Each structure stands twice: as C-alpha cells, then as structure tokens.
Short mmCIF file of N, CA and C in Angstrom, two decimals:
data_model
loop_
_atom_site.label_atom_id
_atom_site.label_comp_id
_atom_site.label_asym_id
_atom_site.label_seq_id
_atom_site.Cartn_x
_atom_site.Cartn_y
_atom_site.Cartn_z
N ALA A 203 0.84 -1.19 0.00
CA ALA A 203 0.00 0.00 0.00
C ALA A 203 0.88 1.26 0.00
N TYR A 204 1.96 1.25 0.77
CA TYR A 204 2.85 2.41 0.83
C TYR A 204 3.48 2.70 -0.53
N VAL A 205 3.92 1.65 -1.21
CA VAL A 205 4.56 1.81 -2.51
C VAL A 205 3.57 2.40 -3.51
N ARG A 206 2.38 1.88 -3.56
CA ARG A 206 1.38 2.40 -4.49
C ARG A 206 0.94 3.81 -4.12
N ARG A 207 0.71 4.08 -2.85
CA ARG A 207 0.26 5.40 -2.39
C ARG A 207 1.27 6.48 -2.74
N ASN A 208 2.55 6.17 -2.69
CA ASN A 208 3.60 7.14 -2.97
C ASN A 208 4.15 7.03 -4.38
N ALA A 209 3.52 6.22 -5.22
CA ALA A 209 3.89 6.05 -6.63
C ALA A 209 5.37 5.75 -6.80
N LEU A 210 5.90 4.84 -5.97
CA LEU A 210 7.30 4.45 -6.06
C LEU A 210 7.48 3.44 -7.19
N ALA A 211 8.54 3.58 -7.93
CA ALA A 211 8.83 2.67 -9.04
C ALA A 211 9.66 1.50 -8.52
N VAL A 212 9.09 0.32 -8.47
CA VAL A 212 9.80 -0.88 -8.04
C VAL A 212 10.10 -1.69 -9.29
N GLU A 213 11.38 -1.80 -9.62
CA GLU A 213 11.76 -2.57 -10.81
C GLU A 213 12.02 -4.02 -10.47
N ALA A 214 12.67 -4.25 -9.35
CA ALA A 214 13.05 -5.61 -9.00
C ALA A 214 13.07 -5.76 -7.49
N CYS A 215 13.02 -7.00 -7.05
CA CYS A 215 13.00 -7.30 -5.63
C CYS A 215 13.78 -8.59 -5.40
N ALA A 216 14.60 -8.60 -4.36
CA ALA A 216 15.33 -9.81 -4.00
C ALA A 216 14.66 -10.43 -2.79
N VAL A 217 14.48 -11.73 -2.84
CA VAL A 217 13.85 -12.45 -1.74
C VAL A 217 14.73 -13.62 -1.31
N ALA A 218 14.59 -14.00 -0.06
CA ALA A 218 15.33 -15.15 0.46
C ALA A 218 14.38 -16.35 0.47
N GLY A 219 14.72 -17.35 -0.29
CA GLY A 219 13.88 -18.53 -0.35
C GLY A 219 12.66 -18.33 -1.22
N SER A 220 11.70 -19.20 -1.09
CA SER A 220 10.50 -19.12 -1.93
C SER A 220 9.26 -18.95 -1.07
N ARG A 221 9.18 -17.83 -0.38
CA ARG A 221 8.02 -17.53 0.45
C ARG A 221 6.96 -16.87 -0.41
N SER A 222 5.87 -17.55 -0.60
CA SER A 222 4.83 -17.07 -1.51
C SER A 222 4.26 -15.73 -1.11
N GLU A 223 4.15 -15.44 0.20
CA GLU A 223 3.60 -14.15 0.62
C GLU A 223 4.54 -12.99 0.28
N VAL A 224 5.85 -13.22 0.31
CA VAL A 224 6.82 -12.19 -0.05
C VAL A 224 6.81 -11.96 -1.56
N VAL A 225 6.74 -13.03 -2.33
CA VAL A 225 6.65 -12.92 -3.78
C VAL A 225 5.36 -12.18 -4.17
N ALA A 226 4.26 -12.49 -3.50
CA ALA A 226 2.99 -11.82 -3.79
C ALA A 226 3.09 -10.32 -3.47
N ALA A 227 3.71 -9.96 -2.35
CA ALA A 227 3.86 -8.55 -1.99
C ALA A 227 4.72 -7.81 -3.00
N ALA A 228 5.79 -8.44 -3.46
CA ALA A 228 6.67 -7.81 -4.47
C ALA A 228 5.92 -7.63 -5.78
N THR A 229 5.14 -8.60 -6.16
CA THR A 229 4.35 -8.51 -7.39
C THR A 229 3.32 -7.40 -7.28
N GLU A 230 2.62 -7.32 -6.16
CA GLU A 230 1.63 -6.27 -5.95
C GLU A 230 2.26 -4.89 -5.93
N ALA A 231 3.53 -4.80 -5.52
CA ALA A 231 4.24 -3.52 -5.49
C ALA A 231 4.67 -3.09 -6.89
N GLY A 232 4.56 -4.00 -7.86
CA GLY A 232 4.89 -3.65 -9.23
C GLY A 232 6.22 -4.19 -9.73
N ALA A 233 6.91 -4.98 -8.92
CA ALA A 233 8.19 -5.54 -9.36
C ALA A 233 7.97 -6.50 -10.51
N ASN A 234 8.73 -6.32 -11.58
CA ASN A 234 8.59 -7.25 -12.70
C ASN A 234 9.75 -8.23 -12.74
N ARG A 235 10.65 -8.13 -11.77
CA ARG A 235 11.75 -9.10 -11.64
C ARG A 235 11.90 -9.45 -10.18
N ILE A 236 11.74 -10.71 -9.87
CA ILE A 236 11.90 -11.20 -8.50
C ILE A 236 12.96 -12.29 -8.55
N THR A 237 14.00 -12.11 -7.76
CA THR A 237 15.13 -13.04 -7.80
C THR A 237 15.67 -13.23 -6.39
N GLU A 238 16.68 -14.07 -6.25
CA GLU A 238 17.30 -14.31 -4.95
C GLU A 238 18.38 -13.27 -4.69
N PHE A 239 18.68 -13.06 -3.41
CA PHE A 239 19.76 -12.15 -3.05
C PHE A 239 21.05 -12.59 -3.72
N GLY A 240 21.81 -11.64 -4.23
CA GLY A 240 23.06 -11.94 -4.92
C GLY A 240 22.91 -11.96 -6.42
N ASP A 241 21.69 -12.19 -6.91
CA ASP A 241 21.44 -12.23 -8.36
C ASP A 241 20.83 -10.93 -8.88
N LEU A 242 20.42 -10.06 -7.99
CA LEU A 242 19.73 -8.83 -8.39
C LEU A 242 20.61 -7.92 -9.22
N GLN A 243 21.89 -7.88 -8.93
CA GLN A 243 22.81 -6.98 -9.61
C GLN A 243 23.34 -7.53 -10.93
N ALA A 244 23.01 -8.75 -11.27
CA ALA A 244 23.59 -9.34 -12.46
C ALA A 244 22.53 -10.00 -13.35
N PRO A 245 21.60 -9.21 -13.88
CA PRO A 245 20.64 -9.82 -14.81
C PRO A 245 21.34 -10.19 -16.11
N PRO A 246 20.81 -11.15 -16.85
CA PRO A 246 21.40 -11.51 -18.14
C PRO A 246 21.45 -10.29 -19.08
N LEU A 247 22.42 -10.26 -19.96
CA LEU A 247 22.57 -9.11 -20.86
C LEU A 247 21.34 -8.86 -21.73
N GLY A 248 20.66 -9.90 -22.14
CA GLY A 248 19.49 -9.75 -22.98
C GLY A 248 18.21 -9.44 -22.21
N TYR A 249 18.30 -9.34 -20.91
CA TYR A 249 17.13 -9.13 -20.07
C TYR A 249 16.63 -7.70 -20.18
N ALA A 250 15.38 -7.48 -19.86
CA ALA A 250 14.76 -6.15 -19.99
C ALA A 250 15.25 -5.16 -18.93
N HIS A 251 15.98 -5.61 -17.94
CA HIS A 251 16.52 -4.75 -16.88
C HIS A 251 15.46 -3.88 -16.23
N GLY A 252 14.38 -4.48 -15.85
CA GLY A 252 13.33 -3.78 -15.14
C GLY A 252 12.19 -3.32 -16.01
N GLY A 253 12.40 -3.25 -17.29
CA GLY A 253 11.33 -2.87 -18.19
C GLY A 253 10.96 -1.40 -18.14
N ARG A 254 11.75 -0.59 -17.49
CA ARG A 254 11.47 0.84 -17.38
C ARG A 254 12.51 1.61 -18.19
N PRO A 255 12.10 2.72 -18.79
CA PRO A 255 13.08 3.51 -19.54
C PRO A 255 14.13 4.09 -18.59
N ARG A 256 15.35 4.10 -19.01
CA ARG A 256 16.45 4.53 -18.12
C ARG A 256 16.41 6.01 -17.77
N ILE A 257 16.06 6.88 -18.68
CA ILE A 257 16.10 8.31 -18.37
C ILE A 257 14.83 9.03 -18.80
N ALA A 258 14.02 8.40 -19.61
CA ALA A 258 12.85 9.06 -20.18
C ALA A 258 11.90 9.62 -19.12
N GLU A 259 11.80 8.98 -17.98
CA GLU A 259 10.91 9.48 -16.92
C GLU A 259 11.39 10.80 -16.33
N PHE A 260 12.64 11.13 -16.54
CA PHE A 260 13.20 12.35 -15.96
C PHE A 260 13.35 13.47 -16.99
N VAL A 261 12.96 13.22 -18.21
CA VAL A 261 13.09 14.20 -19.29
C VAL A 261 11.73 14.76 -19.64
N THR A 262 11.66 16.07 -19.75
CA THR A 262 10.41 16.71 -20.16
C THR A 262 10.66 17.51 -21.44
N THR A 263 9.62 17.72 -22.20
CA THR A 263 9.72 18.48 -23.43
C THR A 263 9.23 19.89 -23.18
N VAL A 264 10.01 20.86 -23.61
CA VAL A 264 9.64 22.27 -23.47
C VAL A 264 9.25 22.78 -24.85
N PRO A 265 8.04 23.32 -24.98
CA PRO A 265 7.61 23.83 -26.29
C PRO A 265 8.54 24.95 -26.77
N GLU A 266 8.77 24.97 -28.08
CA GLU A 266 9.65 25.98 -28.65
C GLU A 266 9.07 27.36 -28.35
N GLY A 267 9.92 28.29 -27.98
CA GLY A 267 9.49 29.63 -27.65
C GLY A 267 9.18 29.81 -26.17
N ALA A 268 9.15 28.73 -25.41
CA ALA A 268 8.85 28.82 -23.98
C ALA A 268 10.10 28.95 -23.13
N ARG A 269 11.24 28.96 -23.78
CA ARG A 269 12.49 29.01 -23.01
C ARG A 269 12.81 30.36 -22.51
#
C-alpha cells in the first residue's frame, strides 16, 4: 500500500527462499523481476533490466518559444 500510495517505481526485488507471501507482496508492489539475493545486480545481458526507460521518466519536453 505504501509503494502504491507514494507512486514508487519498483523494478526488482530480491527475496530469500521461496516464500509465496513475499513474492505476492513484491508482485503487488509492481516488481517485474523477482530473484534471490546476490542475483539482483547481475541480470542476463538480454534481459529487460526492469522494463522501465532509463532516463525518459526524468526528461520533459519544453515547447519551442517557452524558453
């Protein structure tokens, strides 16, 4: 609820073991990658790496003449 209420972007989550309630909470928070601790920092090269644009969310377009 906190993650959704504050519109936090959760790309990935590391969990210890296979606890279904933790996996469910990570999924509900919006994580599209759930893995074990130690593997979070090394996704495969062909992987989507969270599925979020790297910088596009921080870039805005300014209409010409508005500068």
